[in-house]
């Protein structure tokens, strides 16, 4: 049995801006169900609903000093289910704010301090609560200083893993912040935290963690190349086989049409009558009335990463053939405007909600016929996995986790679960939409694909075991005595 501590800036159900938060709910619980002792630590943001989630203050508080400045932290905790405890680190000056990372498009100016203090406070908490994890597993740049402090300040107290959920978000700050986050100038070099003259918190994690992972095997291979590596391809290549891709899973406790309280009617592969009800309810909710043609659903951050610029060009083509497009997302103002403008031309066939709405995300997955995910790059992606379970065939760009989870129907007629295009070009995307319309007209082939997609299994069990195997490698190798931290 291992004692595992996950360190993450977001955790469902307390805080969420993307797929990372979903992972931090499902992975720890899956590991716990396999018999390990698992806990999670995250900042206590204003957005966390203390009463609803029964967050209790444990009576522990301590000071943390970094770069000559001392701040006090308090520890709270809540039960995540399956035996997993989530601990919250509270400092209102840093985290008592309405948003996680910034207001609108502008990040908070002190994010380096916020997450440096968070990482330092994790180790202080371990001491105060006498926690002795066998491995500390950090997630994304906000946890990048966990491996750094562990190596540089604490003499490798504990084996560490860092998982990159999206290499494009690195936490880069001007060089002068280095003393504020408590690191010496000796590590400000290309083998350390320096990145083209800046401080890069993700890079710190990539350099000093015992193992580095990302969230799909294909993305792990792609990021070794300059097109996908966001400047860090050399750092990752240098890690050799200490850098691996482990596919994310889906939490079918939350995302399954058999028992989803947010959708109009339950359904299953053997009886899809509920899906027709969900489809009608979705069209009604979006003000579209009844339509014969296929419904194309979209849910996601409206960012360039997601390829939604292609979407604006695809909308007229879908509409011309009698299809309907339903979009839910927030993000980049220019992409929001482009999608809204395309929708305004076709009010009866295109509906757009610029919002973050978890219930509607479920209803779009349930009520659509196809799900569009033309991402430029995609570390793993969860929505295509959810859509398959809801019998909504994903149409995806064949990159990263999209390549690893969706099987193209024309390439593999007896195994296909969706449709893929390979070149990131409008013509290729539109060609795939043509294939979707053709499929929709062919009842039996479409139905067989829907049933196959619904039966595909991306549960967390396999991935949770893969992480455990990875931990075993570093715990055994290091032989870290768990007693020396007091
Ligand atoms: P990413 O992490 O890059 O944003 P993923 O596909 O891995 O993309 O995960 C996205 C998660 O966020 C999914 O659970 C999805 O349902 C949710 N999501 C994204 N945008 C919205 C939105 N506007 N409303 C509701 N849920 C959303």
Short mmCIF file of C-alpha atoms and ligand atoms in Angstrom, two decimals:
data_model
loop_
_atom_site.label_atom_id
_atom_site.label_comp_id
_atom_site.label_asym_id
_atom_site.label_seq_id
_atom_site.Cartn_x
_atom_site.Cartn_y
_atom_site.Cartn_z
CA UNK A 1 0.00 0.00 0.00
CA UNK A 2 1.24 3.47 -0.86
CA UNK A 3 0.49 6.80 0.77
CA UNK A 4 -0.06 9.30 -2.06
CA UNK A 5 -0.45 13.09 -1.80
CA UNK A 6 -1.77 14.93 -4.88
CA UNK A 7 -1.07 18.67 -5.12
CA UNK A 8 -3.37 20.55 -7.49
CA UNK A 9 -4.61 24.10 -8.12
CA UNK A 10 -8.13 22.81 -8.93
CA UNK A 11 -10.22 19.90 -7.75
CA UNK A 12 -13.82 18.94 -8.59
CA UNK A 13 -16.24 19.59 -6.89
CA UNK A 14 -14.57 22.55 -5.16
CA UNK A 15 -12.98 24.46 -8.04
CA UNK A 16 -12.69 23.97 -11.79
CA UNK A 17 -11.57 25.74 -14.93
CA UNK A 18 -10.83 22.65 -17.07
CA UNK A 19 -10.26 18.93 -17.37
CA UNK A 20 -7.48 19.00 -14.74
CA UNK A 21 -10.11 19.47 -12.03
CA UNK A 22 -12.08 16.43 -13.24
CA UNK A 23 -8.91 14.32 -13.11
CA UNK A 24 -8.19 15.40 -9.54
CA UNK A 25 -11.52 14.06 -8.42
CA UNK A 26 -11.48 10.77 -10.29
CA UNK A 27 -7.83 9.67 -10.12
CA UNK A 28 -7.38 9.89 -6.33
CA UNK A 29 -10.66 8.04 -5.73
CA UNK A 30 -9.68 5.31 -8.21
CA UNK A 31 -6.31 4.91 -6.47
CA UNK A 32 -8.01 4.75 -3.09
CA UNK A 33 -10.41 2.06 -4.31
CA UNK A 34 -7.34 0.04 -5.30
CA UNK A 35 -6.33 0.01 -1.64
CA UNK A 36 -3.98 2.99 -1.27
CA UNK A 37 -4.11 5.90 1.16
CA UNK A 38 -4.74 8.99 -0.96
CA UNK A 39 -5.22 12.65 -0.16
CA UNK A 40 -5.32 15.87 -2.16
CA UNK A 41 -4.22 19.39 -1.25
CA UNK A 42 -5.42 22.56 -2.97
CA UNK A 43 -5.77 26.28 -2.20
CA UNK A 44 -8.92 27.52 -0.47
CA UNK A 45 -10.37 29.97 -2.99
CA UNK A 46 -13.34 32.20 -2.25
CA UNK A 47 -15.28 30.15 -4.82
CA UNK A 48 -15.21 27.04 -2.60
CA UNK A 49 -18.63 26.59 -1.03
CA UNK A 50 -17.70 25.64 2.54
CA UNK A 51 -21.18 24.72 3.73
CA UNK A 52 -22.20 22.71 0.69
CA UNK A 53 -19.01 20.65 0.69
CA UNK A 54 -18.79 20.34 4.48
CA UNK A 55 -15.36 21.87 4.64
CA UNK A 56 -14.18 21.89 8.24
CA UNK A 57 -11.23 23.67 9.79
CA UNK A 58 -8.95 21.21 11.47
CA UNK A 59 -7.43 23.69 13.91
CA UNK A 60 -4.00 23.60 12.31
CA UNK A 61 -2.21 26.74 11.28
CA UNK A 62 1.40 27.62 10.65
CA UNK A 63 3.59 30.35 9.16
CA UNK A 64 5.38 29.92 5.83
CA UNK A 65 8.43 32.04 5.01
CA UNK A 66 9.63 32.60 1.45
CA UNK A 67 12.01 35.26 0.20
CA UNK A 68 11.99 36.99 3.59
CA UNK A 69 8.20 37.28 3.74
CA UNK A 70 6.05 35.32 6.19
CA UNK A 71 2.39 34.42 5.65
CA UNK A 72 0.08 32.34 7.82
CA UNK A 73 -1.85 29.34 6.51
CA UNK A 74 -4.74 27.47 8.00
CA UNK A 75 -5.70 23.89 7.06
CA UNK A 76 -9.28 22.84 6.34
CA UNK A 77 -10.51 19.54 5.03
CA UNK A 78 -13.40 17.77 3.36
CA UNK A 79 -14.31 14.22 2.46
CA UNK A 80 -14.18 13.48 -1.27
CA UNK A 81 -15.66 10.00 -1.01
CA UNK A 82 -14.02 6.61 -1.48
CA UNK A 83 -11.82 7.36 1.53
CA UNK A 84 -10.04 10.36 -0.04
CA UNK A 85 -9.50 13.49 2.04
CA UNK A 86 -9.10 16.88 0.40
CA UNK A 87 -7.12 19.42 2.41
CA UNK A 88 -7.37 23.13 1.73
CA UNK A 89 -4.64 25.66 2.43
CA UNK A 90 -6.16 28.96 3.44
CA UNK A 91 -4.54 32.34 3.17
CA UNK A 92 -7.10 34.95 2.23
CA UNK A 93 -4.56 37.53 1.10
CA UNK A 94 -3.43 35.10 -1.64
CA UNK A 95 -6.54 33.04 -2.39
CA UNK A 96 -9.54 34.89 -1.00
CA UNK A 97 -10.44 36.18 -4.44
CA UNK A 98 -13.41 35.63 -6.75
CA UNK A 99 -11.49 33.79 -9.48
CA UNK A 100 -8.79 31.14 -9.51
CA UNK A 101 -6.11 32.79 -11.63
CA UNK A 102 -7.25 36.24 -12.69
CA UNK A 103 -10.01 38.62 -13.69
CA UNK A 104 -11.21 38.23 -17.27
CA UNK A 105 -8.26 37.88 -19.61
CA UNK A 106 -5.77 39.37 -17.11
CA UNK A 107 -3.96 37.02 -14.73
CA UNK A 108 -3.47 38.20 -11.15
CA UNK A 109 -0.13 40.00 -10.98
CA UNK A 110 1.11 37.95 -8.03
CA UNK A 111 0.41 34.43 -9.31
CA UNK A 112 4.06 33.48 -8.85
CA UNK A 113 3.81 34.31 -5.14
CA UNK A 114 0.40 32.69 -4.74
CA UNK A 115 1.55 29.34 -6.06
CA UNK A 116 5.07 29.49 -4.62
CA UNK A 117 3.59 29.97 -1.15
CA UNK A 118 1.08 27.20 -1.90
CA UNK A 119 3.87 24.75 -2.79
CA UNK A 120 5.98 25.72 0.21
CA UNK A 121 2.90 25.43 2.45
CA UNK A 122 2.32 21.85 1.26
CA UNK A 123 5.60 20.76 2.89
CA UNK A 124 4.88 22.84 6.00
CA UNK A 125 1.49 21.12 6.23
CA UNK A 126 3.10 17.68 5.93
CA UNK A 127 5.26 18.54 8.94
CA UNK A 128 2.46 20.08 11.00
CA UNK A 129 0.09 17.18 10.39
CA UNK A 130 2.86 14.53 10.46
CA UNK A 131 1.91 13.31 7.00
CA UNK A 132 4.46 10.97 5.50
CA UNK A 133 3.45 10.31 1.91
CA UNK A 134 5.47 7.81 -0.10
CA UNK A 135 5.06 10.03 -3.14
CA UNK A 136 3.93 13.61 -3.78
CA UNK A 137 2.23 13.99 -7.15
CA UNK A 138 1.88 17.57 -8.42
CA UNK A 139 -0.23 18.81 -11.30
CA UNK A 140 0.58 21.60 -13.77
CA UNK A 141 2.73 24.71 -13.36
CA UNK A 142 1.02 25.77 -10.17
CA UNK A 143 2.62 22.73 -8.49
CA UNK A 144 5.92 23.03 -10.38
CA UNK A 145 7.77 24.31 -7.31
CA UNK A 146 6.91 21.20 -5.29
CA UNK A 147 9.69 19.16 -6.96
CA UNK A 148 11.95 22.25 -6.88
CA UNK A 149 11.65 22.89 -3.13
CA UNK A 150 11.85 19.16 -2.48
CA UNK A 151 15.16 18.90 -4.34
CA UNK A 152 16.71 22.28 -3.53
CA UNK A 153 15.49 23.01 0.02
CA UNK A 154 14.58 19.64 1.48
CA UNK A 155 17.30 17.28 0.20
CA UNK A 156 14.87 14.99 -1.62
CA UNK A 157 12.53 14.51 1.31
CA UNK A 158 10.06 12.54 -0.78
CA UNK A 159 9.84 11.14 -4.35
CA UNK A 160 7.90 13.49 -6.61
CA UNK A 161 5.93 13.20 -9.84
CA UNK A 162 4.75 16.11 -11.97
CA UNK A 163 1.92 15.69 -14.47
CA UNK A 164 1.55 18.21 -17.29
CA UNK A 165 -2.09 18.57 -18.28
CA UNK A 166 -1.34 21.20 -20.94
CA UNK A 167 2.19 22.24 -21.88
CA UNK A 168 1.02 25.62 -23.17
CA UNK A 169 0.37 26.87 -19.63
CA UNK A 170 3.80 27.25 -18.05
CA UNK A 171 3.67 29.96 -15.40
CA UNK A 172 6.32 32.29 -16.80
CA UNK A 173 7.40 35.34 -14.80
CA UNK A 174 10.13 37.99 -15.01
CA UNK A 175 13.56 36.95 -13.71
CA UNK A 176 13.41 39.37 -10.76
CA UNK A 177 10.77 37.26 -8.98
CA UNK A 178 13.34 34.53 -8.24
CA UNK A 179 14.34 35.78 -4.74
CA UNK A 180 10.64 36.33 -3.88
CA UNK A 181 9.93 32.65 -4.46
CA UNK A 182 12.91 31.66 -2.33
CA UNK A 183 15.27 30.26 -4.96
CA UNK A 184 18.95 31.12 -5.41
CA UNK A 185 20.41 32.65 -8.59
CA UNK A 186 22.57 29.51 -9.02
CA UNK A 187 19.51 27.69 -10.44
CA UNK A 188 18.71 30.47 -12.92
CA UNK A 189 20.28 28.73 -15.91
CA UNK A 190 19.13 26.54 -18.83
CA UNK A 191 19.52 23.37 -16.76
CA UNK A 192 17.34 24.89 -14.04
CA UNK A 193 14.37 27.26 -13.80
CA UNK A 194 15.52 29.78 -16.43
CA UNK A 195 13.62 29.86 -19.75
CA UNK A 196 14.72 32.46 -22.30
CA UNK A 197 15.53 34.95 -19.57
CA UNK A 198 12.40 34.28 -17.54
CA UNK A 199 11.43 32.18 -14.54
CA UNK A 200 9.34 29.21 -15.69
CA UNK A 201 7.56 27.34 -12.89
CA UNK A 202 6.47 24.41 -15.06
CA UNK A 203 10.05 23.94 -16.19
CA UNK A 204 11.15 23.76 -12.55
CA UNK A 205 8.84 20.80 -12.12
CA UNK A 206 9.97 19.14 -15.35
CA UNK A 207 13.61 19.44 -14.29
CA UNK A 208 13.41 18.44 -10.61
CA UNK A 209 10.58 15.89 -10.41
CA UNK A 210 11.63 12.24 -10.20
CA UNK A 211 9.17 11.41 -12.96
CA UNK A 212 7.22 13.57 -15.42
CA UNK A 213 4.02 12.49 -17.08
CA UNK A 214 1.46 13.89 -19.44
CA UNK A 215 -2.09 12.81 -20.14
CA UNK A 216 -1.93 10.70 -23.31
CA UNK A 217 0.73 8.61 -25.08
CA UNK A 218 0.35 10.46 -28.40
CA UNK A 219 0.68 13.91 -26.75
CA UNK A 220 3.78 12.61 -24.91
CA UNK A 221 5.34 11.80 -28.28
CA UNK A 222 4.14 15.03 -29.94
CA UNK A 223 5.60 17.38 -27.32
CA UNK A 224 9.11 16.12 -28.03
CA UNK A 225 8.81 18.06 -31.32
CA UNK A 226 9.00 21.85 -31.65
CA UNK A 227 5.46 22.15 -33.16
CA UNK A 228 3.91 20.90 -29.91
CA UNK A 229 6.68 21.33 -27.33
CA UNK A 230 6.04 25.03 -26.61
CA UNK A 231 9.80 25.53 -26.21
CA UNK A 232 10.14 22.77 -23.61
CA UNK A 233 10.71 19.91 -26.06
CA UNK A 234 14.43 19.80 -25.24
CA UNK A 235 13.78 19.64 -21.49
CA UNK A 236 11.32 16.79 -21.99
CA UNK A 237 13.61 14.94 -24.38
CA UNK A 238 16.37 15.15 -21.78
CA UNK A 239 14.18 13.20 -19.35
CA UNK A 240 14.27 10.17 -21.67
CA UNK A 241 12.14 7.33 -20.36
CA UNK A 242 11.45 9.25 -17.13
CA UNK A 243 8.77 11.11 -19.13
CA UNK A 244 5.68 9.08 -20.13
CA UNK A 245 2.08 9.54 -21.29
CA UNK A 246 -0.74 8.02 -19.25
CA UNK A 247 -4.22 8.45 -20.70
CA UNK A 248 -6.85 10.18 -18.54
CA UNK A 249 -10.02 8.30 -17.77
CA UNK A 250 -13.61 9.41 -17.49
CA UNK A 251 -15.62 9.41 -14.29
CA UNK A 252 -18.64 7.36 -15.32
CA UNK A 253 -20.16 8.01 -11.90
CA UNK A 254 -20.80 11.55 -13.18
CA UNK A 255 -20.87 11.03 -16.97
CA UNK A 256 -23.19 8.15 -17.84
CA UNK A 257 -26.60 8.46 -19.50
CA UNK A 258 -27.90 5.47 -17.54
CA UNK A 259 -27.97 7.51 -14.33
CA UNK A 260 -27.36 11.18 -15.09
CA UNK A 261 -29.81 13.36 -13.13
CA UNK A 262 -29.06 16.39 -15.33
CA UNK A 263 -30.53 14.94 -18.56
CA UNK A 264 -34.16 14.68 -19.69
CA UNK A 265 -34.32 10.86 -19.79
CA UNK A 266 -31.89 8.01 -19.11
CA UNK A 267 -30.79 5.72 -21.95
CA UNK A 268 -28.49 2.81 -22.72
CA UNK A 269 -27.11 1.07 -25.84
CA UNK A 270 -29.94 -1.46 -25.94
CA UNK A 271 -32.67 1.19 -25.62
CA UNK A 272 -32.00 4.59 -27.14
CA UNK A 273 -35.53 5.99 -26.78
CA UNK A 274 -34.29 8.22 -23.94
CA UNK A 275 -31.69 9.74 -26.27
CA UNK A 276 -34.45 10.91 -28.63
CA UNK A 277 -36.14 12.58 -25.64
CA UNK A 278 -32.84 14.24 -24.67
CA UNK A 279 -32.39 15.47 -28.24
CA UNK A 280 -35.86 17.04 -28.36
CA UNK A 281 -35.38 18.57 -24.90
CA UNK A 282 -32.02 20.06 -25.91
CA UNK A 283 -33.43 21.63 -29.07
CA UNK A 284 -36.29 23.04 -27.02
CA UNK A 285 -33.96 24.38 -24.31
CA UNK A 286 -31.82 26.09 -26.96
CA UNK A 287 -34.88 27.59 -28.67
CA UNK A 288 -34.45 25.60 -31.89
CA UNK A 289 -37.74 23.73 -32.22
CA UNK A 290 -37.78 20.34 -33.93
CA UNK A 291 -35.25 19.55 -36.65
CA UNK A 292 -34.70 16.46 -38.82
CA UNK A 293 -31.00 16.89 -39.56
CA UNK A 294 -28.14 15.91 -37.27
CA UNK A 295 -27.34 17.98 -34.17
CA UNK A 296 -23.68 18.94 -33.77
CA UNK A 297 -22.74 19.74 -30.18
CA UNK A 298 -19.79 21.79 -28.94
CA UNK A 299 -18.69 22.28 -25.31
CA UNK A 300 -15.40 23.78 -24.32
CA UNK A 301 -13.10 26.65 -23.68
CA UNK A 302 -13.32 28.94 -26.68
CA UNK A 303 -9.56 29.11 -27.12
CA UNK A 304 -7.39 28.91 -30.23
CA UNK A 305 -6.18 25.52 -28.92
CA UNK A 306 -9.64 24.07 -29.46
CA UNK A 307 -9.74 24.95 -33.17
CA UNK A 308 -13.01 26.83 -32.90
CA UNK A 309 -11.90 29.23 -35.62
CA UNK A 310 -12.65 26.27 -37.97
CA UNK A 311 -16.07 26.07 -36.38
CA UNK A 312 -17.13 29.53 -37.55
CA UNK A 313 -16.33 28.41 -41.11
CA UNK A 314 -18.12 25.08 -40.70
CA UNK A 315 -21.39 26.51 -39.40
CA UNK A 316 -22.71 27.72 -42.81
CA UNK A 317 -21.87 24.33 -44.35
CA UNK A 318 -23.69 22.41 -41.62
CA UNK A 319 -26.70 24.70 -41.84
CA UNK A 320 -26.89 24.42 -45.64
CA UNK A 321 -27.29 20.66 -45.31
CA UNK A 322 -30.04 20.87 -42.73
CA UNK A 323 -27.89 20.31 -39.63
CA UNK A 324 -28.04 22.14 -36.33
CA UNK A 325 -25.19 23.46 -34.18
CA UNK A 326 -25.35 23.92 -30.41
CA UNK A 327 -22.40 25.65 -28.74
CA UNK A 328 -21.59 26.10 -25.03
CA UNK A 329 -18.37 27.81 -24.08
CA UNK A 330 -16.51 30.82 -22.79
CA UNK A 331 -13.07 32.14 -23.48
CA UNK A 332 -11.30 34.20 -26.05
CA UNK A 333 -13.38 37.30 -26.89
CA UNK A 334 -12.56 37.16 -30.62
CA UNK A 335 -13.68 33.52 -30.89
CA UNK A 336 -16.83 34.24 -28.87
CA UNK A 337 -17.66 37.06 -31.31
CA UNK A 338 -16.98 34.93 -34.40
CA UNK A 339 -19.23 32.09 -33.19
CA UNK A 340 -21.97 34.52 -32.11
CA UNK A 341 -21.80 36.26 -35.51
CA UNK A 342 -22.09 32.95 -37.39
CA UNK A 343 -25.04 32.02 -35.18
CA UNK A 344 -26.83 35.32 -35.71
CA UNK A 345 -27.09 34.59 -39.44
CA UNK A 346 -28.95 31.31 -38.79
CA UNK A 347 -31.10 31.84 -35.68
CA UNK A 348 -33.25 28.72 -36.26
CA UNK A 349 -30.35 26.32 -36.70
CA UNK A 350 -27.53 27.59 -34.53
CA UNK A 351 -27.68 28.34 -30.80
CA UNK A 352 -24.77 29.66 -28.76
CA UNK A 353 -24.51 30.06 -24.99
CA UNK A 354 -21.52 32.02 -23.80
CA UNK A 355 -21.50 30.58 -20.30
CA UNK A 356 -20.04 27.98 -18.01
CA UNK A 357 -22.91 25.62 -17.29
CA UNK A 358 -22.22 22.09 -16.10
CA UNK A 359 -25.81 20.89 -16.47
CA UNK A 360 -26.08 22.16 -20.04
CA UNK A 361 -22.74 20.47 -20.85
CA UNK A 362 -24.35 17.15 -19.87
CA UNK A 363 -27.50 17.90 -21.86
CA UNK A 364 -25.48 18.74 -24.99
CA UNK A 365 -23.54 15.47 -24.66
CA UNK A 366 -26.83 13.58 -24.31
CA UNK A 367 -28.91 15.39 -26.93
CA UNK A 368 -26.46 15.77 -29.83
CA UNK A 369 -25.79 13.33 -32.67
CA UNK A 370 -22.19 14.40 -33.21
CA UNK A 371 -19.68 16.22 -31.01
CA UNK A 372 -17.15 18.60 -32.60
CA UNK A 373 -13.59 18.79 -31.26
CA UNK A 374 -11.32 20.15 -33.99
CA UNK A 375 -8.51 20.95 -31.51
CA UNK A 376 -5.18 22.15 -32.91
CA UNK A 377 -3.58 20.11 -30.15
CA UNK A 378 -5.23 18.17 -27.34
CA UNK A 379 -3.26 16.74 -24.38
CA UNK A 380 -6.06 14.27 -23.66
CA UNK A 381 -9.49 15.86 -23.88
CA UNK A 382 -12.38 14.60 -21.84
CA UNK A 383 -15.40 15.77 -23.79
CA UNK A 384 -14.84 13.33 -26.66
CA UNK A 385 -14.71 10.50 -24.11
CA UNK A 386 -17.91 11.71 -22.44
CA UNK A 387 -19.64 12.11 -25.81
CA UNK A 388 -18.93 8.50 -26.79
CA UNK A 389 -20.58 7.28 -23.60
CA UNK A 390 -23.66 9.35 -24.50
CA UNK A 391 -23.81 7.86 -28.02
CA UNK A 392 -22.76 11.18 -29.55
CA UNK A 393 -20.09 10.40 -32.14
CA UNK A 394 -17.01 12.63 -31.80
CA UNK A 395 -15.59 14.39 -34.85
CA UNK A 396 -12.00 15.19 -33.98
CA UNK A 397 -8.63 16.34 -35.26
CA UNK A 398 -6.36 13.29 -34.95
CA UNK A 399 -3.93 14.69 -32.35
CA UNK A 400 -2.95 13.87 -28.77
CA UNK A 401 -5.61 12.18 -26.71
CA UNK A 402 -8.15 12.54 -29.52
CA UNK A 403 -5.99 10.24 -31.64
CA UNK A 404 -5.67 7.80 -28.70
CA UNK A 405 -9.38 7.58 -27.82
CA UNK A 406 -11.38 7.86 -31.06
CA UNK A 407 -11.36 5.16 -33.77
CA UNK A 408 -12.27 6.40 -37.25
CA UNK A 409 -15.27 4.67 -38.77
CA UNK A 410 -14.06 4.71 -42.34
CA UNK A 411 -10.59 3.46 -41.44
CA UNK A 412 -12.06 0.73 -39.21
CA UNK A 413 -15.65 0.06 -40.27
CA UNK A 414 -16.17 -2.67 -37.67
CA UNK A 415 -14.51 -0.88 -34.76
CA UNK A 416 -15.09 2.82 -35.43
CA UNK A 417 -16.41 5.12 -32.69
CA UNK A 418 -16.17 8.49 -34.42
CA UNK A 419 -14.66 10.43 -37.31
CA UNK A 420 -11.19 11.95 -37.57
CA UNK A 421 -9.41 14.38 -39.86
CA UNK A 422 -5.62 14.49 -40.04
CA UNK A 423 -4.54 17.80 -41.62
CA UNK A 424 -5.55 20.85 -39.59
CA UNK A 425 -7.29 22.52 -42.53
CA UNK A 426 -10.81 23.75 -43.18
CA UNK A 427 -11.16 21.46 -46.21
CA UNK A 428 -10.27 18.38 -44.17
CA UNK A 429 -12.71 19.34 -41.40
CA UNK A 430 -15.50 20.00 -43.90
CA UNK A 431 -14.81 16.67 -45.60
CA UNK A 432 -15.32 14.94 -42.26
CA UNK A 433 -18.62 16.78 -41.78
CA UNK A 434 -19.71 15.40 -45.18
CA UNK A 435 -18.91 11.91 -43.90
CA UNK A 436 -20.99 12.63 -40.79
CA UNK A 437 -24.02 13.65 -42.86
CA UNK A 438 -23.65 10.51 -44.99
CA UNK A 439 -23.43 8.34 -41.87
CA UNK A 440 -26.49 10.01 -40.37
CA UNK A 441 -28.50 9.08 -43.46
CA UNK A 442 -27.50 5.41 -43.07
CA UNK A 443 -29.54 4.17 -40.13
CA UNK A 444 -27.98 0.77 -39.32
CA UNK A 445 -24.32 1.80 -39.76
CA UNK A 446 -24.91 4.88 -37.62
CA UNK A 447 -26.70 2.90 -34.93
CA UNK A 448 -23.94 0.28 -34.79
CA UNK A 449 -21.33 3.03 -34.36
CA UNK A 450 -23.38 4.69 -31.60
CA UNK A 451 -23.63 1.42 -29.71
CA UNK A 452 -19.90 0.74 -30.08
CA UNK A 453 -19.03 4.24 -28.88
CA UNK A 454 -21.28 3.83 -25.84
CA UNK A 455 -19.60 0.53 -24.98
CA UNK A 456 -16.04 1.89 -25.22
CA UNK A 457 -14.53 1.92 -21.74
CA UNK A 458 -12.23 4.70 -20.57
CA UNK A 459 -12.78 4.18 -16.85
CA UNK A 460 -10.03 5.25 -14.46
CA UNK A 461 -8.98 1.82 -13.31
CA UNK A 462 -6.35 1.19 -16.01
CA UNK A 463 -4.80 4.66 -15.70
CA UNK A 464 -4.82 4.59 -11.90
CA UNK A 465 -2.83 1.35 -12.04
CA UNK A 466 -0.38 2.87 -14.53
CA UNK A 467 0.35 5.74 -12.12
CA UNK A 468 0.80 3.28 -9.25
CA UNK A 469 3.34 1.34 -11.26
CA UNK A 470 5.19 4.56 -11.99
CA UNK A 471 5.27 5.44 -8.26
CA UNK A 472 6.53 1.95 -7.36
CA UNK A 473 9.57 2.60 -9.56
CA UNK A 474 10.65 5.73 -7.68
CA UNK A 475 9.62 4.65 -4.19
CA UNK A 476 11.62 1.43 -4.49
CA UNK A 477 14.60 3.12 -6.13
CA UNK A 478 14.87 5.99 -3.67
CA UNK A 479 14.11 3.93 -0.58
CA UNK A 480 13.15 7.21 1.09
CA UNK A 481 12.81 6.57 4.81
CA UNK A 482 9.49 8.10 5.74
CA UNK A 483 10.56 9.09 9.23
CA UNK A 484 13.19 11.75 8.67
CA UNK A 485 10.98 14.74 8.04
CA UNK A 486 10.13 15.64 11.64
P1 LIG B 1 -9.66 21.40 -21.22
O1 LIG B 1 -9.17 20.84 -19.93
O2 LIG B 1 -8.58 21.66 -22.22
O3 LIG B 1 -10.53 22.61 -21.03
P2 LIG B 1 -11.12 18.89 -21.49
O4 LIG B 1 -11.94 18.34 -22.61
O5 LIG B 1 -10.01 18.03 -20.98
O6 LIG B 1 -10.60 20.31 -21.95
O7 LIG B 1 -12.07 19.17 -20.25
C1 LIG B 1 -13.03 20.13 -20.30
C2 LIG B 1 -13.95 19.98 -19.12
O8 LIG B 1 -14.54 21.24 -18.82
C3 LIG B 1 -15.08 19.03 -19.38
O9 LIG B 1 -15.51 18.45 -18.17
C4 LIG B 1 -16.16 19.99 -19.94
O10 LIG B 1 -17.46 19.49 -19.81
C5 LIG B 1 -15.94 21.21 -19.11
N1 LIG B 1 -16.32 22.48 -19.74
C6 LIG B 1 -15.56 23.25 -20.56
N2 LIG B 1 -16.22 24.38 -20.90
C7 LIG B 1 -17.41 24.32 -20.29
C8 LIG B 1 -18.57 25.20 -20.24
N3 LIG B 1 -18.61 26.34 -20.92
N4 LIG B 1 -19.62 24.82 -19.48
C9 LIG B 1 -19.58 23.65 -18.80
N5 LIG B 1 -18.54 22.79 -18.81
C10 LIG B 1 -17.48 23.12 -19.54
#
